[in-house]
Coordinates of C-alpha atoms in Angstrom, one line a residue:
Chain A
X1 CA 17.5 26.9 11.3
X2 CA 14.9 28.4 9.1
X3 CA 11.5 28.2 10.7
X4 CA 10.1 26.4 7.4
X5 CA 12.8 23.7 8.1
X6 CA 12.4 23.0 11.3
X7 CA 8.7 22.4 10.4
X8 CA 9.5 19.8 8.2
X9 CA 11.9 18.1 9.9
X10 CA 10.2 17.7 12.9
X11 CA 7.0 16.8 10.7
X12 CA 9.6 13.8 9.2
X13 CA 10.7 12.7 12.6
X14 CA 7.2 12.2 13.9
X15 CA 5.8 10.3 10.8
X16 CA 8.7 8.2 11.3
X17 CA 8.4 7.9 14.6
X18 CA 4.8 6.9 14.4
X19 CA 5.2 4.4 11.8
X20 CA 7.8 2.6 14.0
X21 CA 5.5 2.5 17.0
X22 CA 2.8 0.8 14.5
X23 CA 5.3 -1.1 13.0
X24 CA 6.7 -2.2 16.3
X25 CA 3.1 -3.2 17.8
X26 CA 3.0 -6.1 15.2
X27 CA 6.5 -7.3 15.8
X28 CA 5.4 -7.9 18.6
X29 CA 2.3 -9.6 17.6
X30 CA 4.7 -12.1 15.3
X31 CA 7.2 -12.5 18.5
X32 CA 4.6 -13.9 20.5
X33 CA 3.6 -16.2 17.9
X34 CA 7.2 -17.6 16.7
X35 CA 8.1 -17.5 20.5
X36 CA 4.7 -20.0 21.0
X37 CA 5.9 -21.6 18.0
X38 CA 9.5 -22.7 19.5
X39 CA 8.2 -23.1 23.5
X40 CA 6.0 -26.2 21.4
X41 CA 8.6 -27.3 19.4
X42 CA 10.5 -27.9 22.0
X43 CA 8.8 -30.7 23.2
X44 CA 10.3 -32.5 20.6
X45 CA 13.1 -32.9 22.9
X46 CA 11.1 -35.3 24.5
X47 CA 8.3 -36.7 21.9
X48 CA 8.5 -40.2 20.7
X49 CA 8.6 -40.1 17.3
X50 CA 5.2 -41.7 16.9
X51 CA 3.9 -38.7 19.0
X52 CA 5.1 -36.1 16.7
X53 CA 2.4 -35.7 14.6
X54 CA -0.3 -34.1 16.7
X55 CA 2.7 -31.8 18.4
X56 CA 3.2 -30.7 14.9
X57 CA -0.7 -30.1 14.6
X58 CA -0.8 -28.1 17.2
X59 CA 1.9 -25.7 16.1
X60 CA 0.7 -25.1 12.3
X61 CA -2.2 -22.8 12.7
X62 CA -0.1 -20.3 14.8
X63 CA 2.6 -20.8 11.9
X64 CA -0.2 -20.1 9.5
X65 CA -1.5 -17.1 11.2
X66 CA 1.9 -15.7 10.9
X67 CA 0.4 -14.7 7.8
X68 CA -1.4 -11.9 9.5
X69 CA 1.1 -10.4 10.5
X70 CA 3.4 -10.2 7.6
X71 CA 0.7 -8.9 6.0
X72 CA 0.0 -6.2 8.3
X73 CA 3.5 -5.1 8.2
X74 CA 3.5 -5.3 4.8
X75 CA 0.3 -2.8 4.5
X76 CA 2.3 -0.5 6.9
X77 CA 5.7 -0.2 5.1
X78 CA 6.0 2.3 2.6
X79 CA 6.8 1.6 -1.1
X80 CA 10.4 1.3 -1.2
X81 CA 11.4 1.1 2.0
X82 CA 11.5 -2.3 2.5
X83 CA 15.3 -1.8 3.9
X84 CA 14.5 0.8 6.0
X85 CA 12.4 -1.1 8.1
X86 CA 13.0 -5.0 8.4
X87 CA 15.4 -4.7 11.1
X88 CA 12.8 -4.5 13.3
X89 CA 11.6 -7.8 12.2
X90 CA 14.2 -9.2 10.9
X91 CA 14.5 -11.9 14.5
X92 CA 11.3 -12.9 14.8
X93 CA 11.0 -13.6 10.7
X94 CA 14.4 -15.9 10.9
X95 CA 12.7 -17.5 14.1
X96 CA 9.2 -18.1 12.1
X97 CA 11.9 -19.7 9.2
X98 CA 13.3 -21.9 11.6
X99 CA 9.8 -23.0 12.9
X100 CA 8.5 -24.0 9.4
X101 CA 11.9 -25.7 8.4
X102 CA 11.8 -27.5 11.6
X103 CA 8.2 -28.7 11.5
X104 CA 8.9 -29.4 7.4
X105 CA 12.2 -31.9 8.7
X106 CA 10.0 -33.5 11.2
X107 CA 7.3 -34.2 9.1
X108 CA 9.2 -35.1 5.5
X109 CA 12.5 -35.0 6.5
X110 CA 13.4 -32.8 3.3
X111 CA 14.4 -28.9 3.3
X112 CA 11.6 -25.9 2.5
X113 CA 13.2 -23.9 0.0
X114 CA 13.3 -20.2 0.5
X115 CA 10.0 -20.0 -1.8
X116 CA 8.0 -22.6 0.0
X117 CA 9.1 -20.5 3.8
X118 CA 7.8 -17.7 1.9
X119 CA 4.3 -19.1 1.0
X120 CA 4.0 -20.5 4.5
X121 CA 3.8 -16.8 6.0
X122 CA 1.9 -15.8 3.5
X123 CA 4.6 -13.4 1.8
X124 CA 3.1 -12.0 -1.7
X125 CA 5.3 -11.3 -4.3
X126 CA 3.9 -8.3 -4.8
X127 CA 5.1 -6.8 -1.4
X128 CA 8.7 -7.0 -3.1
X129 CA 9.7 -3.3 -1.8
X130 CA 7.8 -4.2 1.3
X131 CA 7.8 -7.5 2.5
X132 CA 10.4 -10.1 1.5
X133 CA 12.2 -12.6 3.0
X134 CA 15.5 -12.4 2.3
X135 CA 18.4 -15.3 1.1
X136 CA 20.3 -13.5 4.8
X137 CA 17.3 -14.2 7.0
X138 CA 16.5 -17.8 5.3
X139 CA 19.8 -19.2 6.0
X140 CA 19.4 -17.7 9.6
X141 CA 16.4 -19.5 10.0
X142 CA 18.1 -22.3 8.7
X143 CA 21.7 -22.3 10.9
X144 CA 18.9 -22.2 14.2
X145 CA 17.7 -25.2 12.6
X146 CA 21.1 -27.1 12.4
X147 CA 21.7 -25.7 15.8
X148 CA 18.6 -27.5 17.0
X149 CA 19.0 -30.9 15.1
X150 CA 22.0 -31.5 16.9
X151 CA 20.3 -31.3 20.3
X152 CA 17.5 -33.5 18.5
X153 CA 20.1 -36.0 17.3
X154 CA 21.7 -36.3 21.2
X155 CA 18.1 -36.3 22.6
X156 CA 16.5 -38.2 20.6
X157 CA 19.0 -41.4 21.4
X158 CA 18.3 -40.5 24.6
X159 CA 14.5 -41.4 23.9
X160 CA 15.9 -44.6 22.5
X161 CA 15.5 -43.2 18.9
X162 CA 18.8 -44.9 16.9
X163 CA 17.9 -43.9 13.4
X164 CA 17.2 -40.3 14.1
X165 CA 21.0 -39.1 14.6
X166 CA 22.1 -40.8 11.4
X167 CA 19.1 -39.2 9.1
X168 CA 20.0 -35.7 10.8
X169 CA 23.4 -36.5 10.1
X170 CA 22.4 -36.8 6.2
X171 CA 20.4 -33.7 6.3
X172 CA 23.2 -31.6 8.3
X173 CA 25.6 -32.3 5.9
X174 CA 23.7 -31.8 2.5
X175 CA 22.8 -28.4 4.0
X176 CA 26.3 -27.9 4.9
X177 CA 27.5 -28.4 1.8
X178 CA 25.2 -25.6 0.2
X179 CA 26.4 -23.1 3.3
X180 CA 30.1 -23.9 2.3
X181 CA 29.5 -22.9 -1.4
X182 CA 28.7 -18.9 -0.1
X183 CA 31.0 -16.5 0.2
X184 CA 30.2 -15.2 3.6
X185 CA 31.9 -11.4 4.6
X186 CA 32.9 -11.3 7.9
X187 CA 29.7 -10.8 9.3
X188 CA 27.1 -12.2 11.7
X189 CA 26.2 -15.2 9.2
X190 CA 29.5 -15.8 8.7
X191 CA 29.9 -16.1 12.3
X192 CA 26.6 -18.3 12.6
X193 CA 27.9 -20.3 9.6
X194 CA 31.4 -21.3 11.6
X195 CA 29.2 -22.6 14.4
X196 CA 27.9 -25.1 12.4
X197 CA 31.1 -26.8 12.3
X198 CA 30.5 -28.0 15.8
X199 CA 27.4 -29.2 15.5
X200 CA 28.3 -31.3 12.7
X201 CA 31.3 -32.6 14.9
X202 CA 28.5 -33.5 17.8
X203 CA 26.0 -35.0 15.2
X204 CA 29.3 -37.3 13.8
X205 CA 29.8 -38.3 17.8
X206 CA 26.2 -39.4 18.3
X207 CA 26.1 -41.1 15.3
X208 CA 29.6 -43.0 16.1
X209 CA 28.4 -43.9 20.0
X210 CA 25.2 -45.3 18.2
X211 CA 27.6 -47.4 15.1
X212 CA 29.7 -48.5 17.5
X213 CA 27.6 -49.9 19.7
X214 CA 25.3 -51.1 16.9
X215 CA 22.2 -49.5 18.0
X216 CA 21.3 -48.5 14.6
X217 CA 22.4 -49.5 11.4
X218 CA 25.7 -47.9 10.4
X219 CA 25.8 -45.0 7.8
X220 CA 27.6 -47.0 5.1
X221 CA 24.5 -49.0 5.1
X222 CA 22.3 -46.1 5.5
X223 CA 23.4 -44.8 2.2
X224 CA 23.5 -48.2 0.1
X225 CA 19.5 -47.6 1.2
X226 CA 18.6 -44.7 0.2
Chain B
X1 CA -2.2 -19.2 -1.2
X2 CA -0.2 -19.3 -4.1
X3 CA 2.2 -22.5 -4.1
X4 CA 5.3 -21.4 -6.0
X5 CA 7.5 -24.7 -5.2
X6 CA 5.6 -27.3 -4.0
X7 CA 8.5 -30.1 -2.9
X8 CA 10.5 -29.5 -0.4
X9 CA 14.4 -30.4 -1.2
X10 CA 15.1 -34.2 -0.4
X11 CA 18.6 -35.1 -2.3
X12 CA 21.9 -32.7 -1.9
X13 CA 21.7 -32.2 -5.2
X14 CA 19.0 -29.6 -5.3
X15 CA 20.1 -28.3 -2.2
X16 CA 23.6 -27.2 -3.3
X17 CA 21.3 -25.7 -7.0
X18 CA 18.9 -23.8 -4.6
X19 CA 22.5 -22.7 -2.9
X20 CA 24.2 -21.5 -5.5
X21 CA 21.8 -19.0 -6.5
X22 CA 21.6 -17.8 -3.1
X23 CA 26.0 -17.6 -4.0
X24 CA 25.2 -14.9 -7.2
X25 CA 22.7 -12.9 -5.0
X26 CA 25.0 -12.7 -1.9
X27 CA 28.2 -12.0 -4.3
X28 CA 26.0 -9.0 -6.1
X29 CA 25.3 -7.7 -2.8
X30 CA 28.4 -8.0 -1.7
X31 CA 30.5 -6.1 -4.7
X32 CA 27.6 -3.4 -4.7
X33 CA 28.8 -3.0 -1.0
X34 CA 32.0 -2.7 -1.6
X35 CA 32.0 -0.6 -4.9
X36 CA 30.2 1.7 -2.9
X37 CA 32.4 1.8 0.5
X38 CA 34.8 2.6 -2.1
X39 CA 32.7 5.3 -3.5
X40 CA 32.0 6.7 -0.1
X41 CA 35.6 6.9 0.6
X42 CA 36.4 8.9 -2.7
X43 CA 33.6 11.5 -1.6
X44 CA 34.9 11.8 2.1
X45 CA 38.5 12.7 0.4
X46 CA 37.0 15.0 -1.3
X47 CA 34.6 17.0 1.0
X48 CA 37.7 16.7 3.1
X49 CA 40.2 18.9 0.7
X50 CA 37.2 21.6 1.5
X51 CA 37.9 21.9 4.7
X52 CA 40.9 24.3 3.8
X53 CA 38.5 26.7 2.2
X54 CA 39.0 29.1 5.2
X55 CA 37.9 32.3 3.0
X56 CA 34.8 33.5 0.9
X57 CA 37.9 32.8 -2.3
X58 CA 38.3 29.6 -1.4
X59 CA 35.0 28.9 -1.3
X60 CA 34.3 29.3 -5.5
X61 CA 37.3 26.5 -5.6
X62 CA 35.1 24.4 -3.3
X63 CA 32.2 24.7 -5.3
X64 CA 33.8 23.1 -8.4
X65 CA 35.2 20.2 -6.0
X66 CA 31.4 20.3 -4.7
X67 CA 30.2 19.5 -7.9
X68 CA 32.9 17.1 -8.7
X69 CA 31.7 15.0 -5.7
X70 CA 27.9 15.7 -6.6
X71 CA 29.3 14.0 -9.9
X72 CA 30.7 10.6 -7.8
X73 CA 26.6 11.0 -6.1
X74 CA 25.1 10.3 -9.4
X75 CA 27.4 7.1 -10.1
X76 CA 25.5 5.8 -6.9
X77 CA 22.1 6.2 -8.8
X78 CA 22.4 3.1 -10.7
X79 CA 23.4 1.1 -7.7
X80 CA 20.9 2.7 -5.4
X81 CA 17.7 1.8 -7.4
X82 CA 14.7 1.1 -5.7
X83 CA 14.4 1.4 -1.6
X84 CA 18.6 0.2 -2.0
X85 CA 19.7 3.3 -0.4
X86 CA 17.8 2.1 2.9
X87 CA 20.3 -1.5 2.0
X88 CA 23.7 0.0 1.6
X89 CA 22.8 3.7 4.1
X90 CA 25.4 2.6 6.2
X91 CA 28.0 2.0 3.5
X92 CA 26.9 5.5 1.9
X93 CA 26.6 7.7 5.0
X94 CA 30.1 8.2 5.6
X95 CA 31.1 10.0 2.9
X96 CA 27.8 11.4 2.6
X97 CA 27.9 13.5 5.8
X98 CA 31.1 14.0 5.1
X99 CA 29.7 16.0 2.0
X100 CA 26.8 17.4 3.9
X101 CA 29.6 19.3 5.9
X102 CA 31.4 20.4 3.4
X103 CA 28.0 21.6 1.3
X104 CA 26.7 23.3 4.5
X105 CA 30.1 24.9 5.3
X106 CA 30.0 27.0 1.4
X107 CA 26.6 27.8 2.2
X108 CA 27.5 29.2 5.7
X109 CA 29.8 31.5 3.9
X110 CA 27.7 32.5 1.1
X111 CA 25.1 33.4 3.1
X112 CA 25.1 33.2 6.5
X113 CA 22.5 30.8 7.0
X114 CA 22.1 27.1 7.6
X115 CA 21.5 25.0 4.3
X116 CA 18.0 23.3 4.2
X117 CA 16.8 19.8 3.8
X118 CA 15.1 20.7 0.7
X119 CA 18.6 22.4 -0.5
X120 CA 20.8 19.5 0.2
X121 CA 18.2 17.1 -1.3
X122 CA 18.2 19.5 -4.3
X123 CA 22.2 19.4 -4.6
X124 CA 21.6 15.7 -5.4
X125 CA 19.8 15.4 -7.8
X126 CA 20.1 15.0 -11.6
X127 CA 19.0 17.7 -14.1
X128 CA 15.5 16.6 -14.3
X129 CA 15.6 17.3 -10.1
X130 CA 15.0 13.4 -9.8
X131 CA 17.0 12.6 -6.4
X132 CA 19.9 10.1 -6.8
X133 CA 18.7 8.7 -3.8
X134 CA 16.3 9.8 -0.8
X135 CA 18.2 12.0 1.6
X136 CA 17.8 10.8 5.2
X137 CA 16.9 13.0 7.9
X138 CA 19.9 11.2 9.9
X139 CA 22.4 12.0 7.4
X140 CA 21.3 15.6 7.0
X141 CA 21.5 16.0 11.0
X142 CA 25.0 14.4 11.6
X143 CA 26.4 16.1 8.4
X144 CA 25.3 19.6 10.1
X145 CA 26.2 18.7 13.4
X146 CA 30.1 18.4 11.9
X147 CA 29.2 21.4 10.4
X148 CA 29.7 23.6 13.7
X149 CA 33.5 22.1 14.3
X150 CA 34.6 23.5 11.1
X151 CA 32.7 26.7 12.4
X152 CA 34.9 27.0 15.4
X153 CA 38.0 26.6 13.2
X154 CA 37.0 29.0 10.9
X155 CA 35.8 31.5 14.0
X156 CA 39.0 30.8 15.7
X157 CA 41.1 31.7 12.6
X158 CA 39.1 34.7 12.1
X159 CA 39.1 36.4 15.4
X160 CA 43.4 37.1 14.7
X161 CA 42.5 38.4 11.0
X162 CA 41.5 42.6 10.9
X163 CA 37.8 42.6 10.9
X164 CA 37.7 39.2 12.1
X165 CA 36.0 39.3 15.0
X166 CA 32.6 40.6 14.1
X167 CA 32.6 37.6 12.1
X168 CA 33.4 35.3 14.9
X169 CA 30.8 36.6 17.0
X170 CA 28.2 35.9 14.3
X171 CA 29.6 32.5 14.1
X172 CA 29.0 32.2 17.6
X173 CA 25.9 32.7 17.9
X174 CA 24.8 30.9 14.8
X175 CA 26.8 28.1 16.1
X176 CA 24.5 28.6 19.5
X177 CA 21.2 28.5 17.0
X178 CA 22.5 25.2 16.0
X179 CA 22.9 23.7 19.0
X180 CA 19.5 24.7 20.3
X181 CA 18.1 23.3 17.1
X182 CA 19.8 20.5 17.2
X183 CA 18.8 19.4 20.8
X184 CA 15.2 19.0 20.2
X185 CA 16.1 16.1 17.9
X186 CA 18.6 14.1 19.7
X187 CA 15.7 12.0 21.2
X188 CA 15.7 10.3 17.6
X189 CA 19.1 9.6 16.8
X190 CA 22.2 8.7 19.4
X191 CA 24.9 9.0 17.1
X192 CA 23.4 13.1 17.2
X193 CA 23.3 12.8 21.1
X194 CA 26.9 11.8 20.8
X195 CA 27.9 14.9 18.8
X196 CA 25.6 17.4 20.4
X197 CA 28.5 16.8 23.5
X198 CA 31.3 17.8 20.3
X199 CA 29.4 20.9 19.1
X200 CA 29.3 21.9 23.0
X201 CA 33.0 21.8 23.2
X202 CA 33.2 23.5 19.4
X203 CA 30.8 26.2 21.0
X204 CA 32.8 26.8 24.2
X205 CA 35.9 26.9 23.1
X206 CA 34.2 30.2 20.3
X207 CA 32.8 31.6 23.7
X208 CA 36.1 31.5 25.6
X209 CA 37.9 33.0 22.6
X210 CA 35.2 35.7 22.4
X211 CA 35.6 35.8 26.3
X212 CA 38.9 36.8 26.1
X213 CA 38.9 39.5 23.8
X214 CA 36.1 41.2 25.7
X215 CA 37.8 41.0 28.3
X216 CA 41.2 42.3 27.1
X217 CA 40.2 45.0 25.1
X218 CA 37.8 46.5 28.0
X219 CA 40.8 46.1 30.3
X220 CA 43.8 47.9 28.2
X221 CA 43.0 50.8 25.9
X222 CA 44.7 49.2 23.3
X223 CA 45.7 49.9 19.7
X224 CA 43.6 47.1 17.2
X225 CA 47.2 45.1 16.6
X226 CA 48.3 44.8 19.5
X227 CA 45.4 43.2 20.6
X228 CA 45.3 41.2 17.2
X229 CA 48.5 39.6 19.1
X230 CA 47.1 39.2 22.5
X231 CA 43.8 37.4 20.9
X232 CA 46.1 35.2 18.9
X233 CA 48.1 34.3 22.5
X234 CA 44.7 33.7 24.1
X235 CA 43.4 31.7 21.1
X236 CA 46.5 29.3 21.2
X237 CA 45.5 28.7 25.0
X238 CA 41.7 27.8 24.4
X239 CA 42.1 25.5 21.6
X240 CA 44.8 23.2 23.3
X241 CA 43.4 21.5 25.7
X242 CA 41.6 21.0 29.0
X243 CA 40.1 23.9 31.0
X244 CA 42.2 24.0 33.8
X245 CA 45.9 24.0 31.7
X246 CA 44.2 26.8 29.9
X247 CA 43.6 29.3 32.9
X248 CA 46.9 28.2 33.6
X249 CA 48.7 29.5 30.8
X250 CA 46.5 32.4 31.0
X251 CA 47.9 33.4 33.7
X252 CA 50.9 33.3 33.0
X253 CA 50.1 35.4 30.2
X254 CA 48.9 37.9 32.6
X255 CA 52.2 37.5 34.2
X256 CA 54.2 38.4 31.1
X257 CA 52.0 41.1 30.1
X258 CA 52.6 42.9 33.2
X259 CA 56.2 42.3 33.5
X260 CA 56.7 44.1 30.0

């Protein structure tokens, strides 16, 4: 190999090489803080519902420090490589989703859209060859957060909650029906998106144990309600 | 902060809208990806009908088919905008180092040397030298790295041919270069760890030909075709198979040589 070649090669790999290490030191930073994010949330596991609220208080400044972070990986990426890089991050981003989605659920019971997620971490639309979050890693975010409702709908009858399963029921399956719309390749959200099938099936049996027993009004009621 | 959508989705009616034009974007994506699988596959043909170009004639044939597949390259422009290529690399680099191989392979034989970075970003880009798509350091490696088992065909079809074997020596130790160069960058990519171990074997099995003509024609003052024959016996021995079958049937060569 040319000596001139070698030279720049080796110049690439260390530029490269160096940006990873930067890159990888605030990945880190944003793992700690979405892994913070989910140790707290889990306690909803075992909050009464009245209790919630200052468990959700608790988590939101670390959620809104996230944008930090995405803004420091943003200011390390270079223009158009956006692609080349968010592997790295791509985890701890569709763990942050999850964390506002969940906290949103708790609070409102509705769904943050891809847009409002993005706001939340502080992602600027001008970091669009940068910094995005993408439709894959929302919908990530969002199968983690059907994953964990169903836990939420057993536990939370446990906690003598009734009503919860059948709302989580609702929500489940509204969201289900805009996963079953996709075309998914056979890929890891495709994979994901087939789980969901039984957590729908373990929502339905909470939610049956609770009708049948009459613990909680039943969902044909439910819906003549709302 | 700026607040683009300030309710969250409550009924399943937005939720299904907000889904469907996550539906379009996936389905884009996933037709780019496959027009372009399909794309790499056409190239890899391609580069592939090169590898016959044993000789310097067969190389100006290549060239055209070179520029037929730098041709399919600047179809990928349009669908590579933006950092793209970085989206669908792993869709692309197939055929890609696929073409790197072939590219590298011409230039071997036009002039002896290795072909550049700089070169192979050159050979793809448009008239205005505005690259299709940024060349990645990984693509350029691997691509060479298959570069040195078409060298050991081409040394190993050589060393029979008049004249042949000064070229396989040079192709032996160029090949050697290349491994040495190689090395000090498998630290950054495995799949190159993983064919470092292939352009070992490619290398051996060049210096166990080369072997075995040294070591015949020191041995036997013998006229150039006769030894043509005896390095085409020794050749078939070192490119089929496993070492020890190979001393085997080396010895029996030794055997039949002597009995004659």
């Amino acid at each position: 190999m040319d000596p001139e070649n070698m030279q720049l090669i080796t110049r690439m790999l260390e530029q490269d090489s160096e940006l990873r290490e930067k890159i990888k030191d605030q990945v880190t930073e944003f793992d700690k803080k979405t892994r913070t994010m989910s140790g707290l949330l889990n306690k909803i596991h075992s909050t009464p519902s009245a209790e919630l609220p200052p468990l959700l208080d608790s988590v939101r400044p670390i959620l809104e420090s996230c944008g930090e972070t995405t803004a420091a990986i943003a200011a390390l990426v270079p223009p158009n490589q956006f692609w080349r890089w968010k592997e790295m991050w791509s985890n701890s981003l569709r763990s942050a989703v999850f964390a506002a989605t969940l906290m949103e659920y708790l609070q409102k019971g509705t769904l943050m859209t891809l847009g409002q997620v993005s706001d939340v971490l502080g992602i600027k639309p001008e970091w669009s060859d940068r910094f995005v979050l993408t439709v894959e890693d929302y919908l990530h975010g969002l199968i983690t957060l059907v994953n964990e409702l169903s836990r939420l709908a057993v536990n939370s009858v446990t906690l003598g909650n009734f009503e919860e399963p059948l709302r989580i029921s609702v929500f489940v399956k509204d969201l289900f029906a805009g996963f079953a719309m996709l075309n998914l390749k056979n890929d890891t959200l495709r994979r994901r998106y087939d789980s969901l099938k039984y957590d729908i099936k373990k929502i339905e049996e909470v939610v049956y144990d609770v009708s049948l027993r009459k613990l909680a009004p039943s969902v044909r009621d439910k819906k003549d309600a709302s | 902060m700026s607040v683009t959508e300030t309710k969250s989705l409550s009924s399943r009616d937005a939720i299904v809208s907000m889904f469907e034009t996550f539906r379009l974007e996936l389905d884009e994506h996933n037709d780019r990806r496959e027009r372009l699988i399909k794309s790499s596959r056409d190239v890899t043909n391609l580069s592939k009908k090169n590898d016959h170009a044993k000789t310097l004639k067969a190389a100006s044939l290549a060239k055209e088919r070179l520029q037929d597949i730098q041709k399919l390259f600047a179809g990928f422009k349009g669908e590579l905008v933006r950092d793209n290529f970085w989206r669908y690399q792993r869709n692309v680099s197939p055929g890609l180092q696929e073409y790197i191989e072939a590219l590298s392979f011409t230039h071997y034989l036009e002039t002896g040397k290795l072909i550049t970075y700089t070169e192979v970003q050159q050979s793809l880009c448009d008239n205005e030298a505005i690259p299709f798509f940024p060349l990645s350091l990984e693509d350029y490696l691997l691509g060479l790295s298959d570069l040195t088992g078409e060298l050991m065909r081409y040394a190993i079809s050589a060393i029979s041919q008049r004249g042949g074997r000064s070229k396989a020596s040079e192709v032996c130790s160029f090949v050697r270069n290349c491994k040495a160069d190689f090395e000090s960058m498998t630290p950054y990519f495995r799949e190159l760890r993983k064919k470092q171990n292939v352009t070992s074997q490619s290398l051996e099995k060049i210096e166990d030909a080369a072997y075995a003509l040294a070591v015949r024609s020191s041995e036997y003052d013998l006229p150039p075709e006769i030894l043509d024959d005896l390095v085409q016996r020794a050749i078939i021995n070192t490119t089929s198979g496993d070492g020890k079958r190979k001393r085997d049937r080396e010895d029996e060569f030794e055997d039949d040589y002597n009995n004659s």
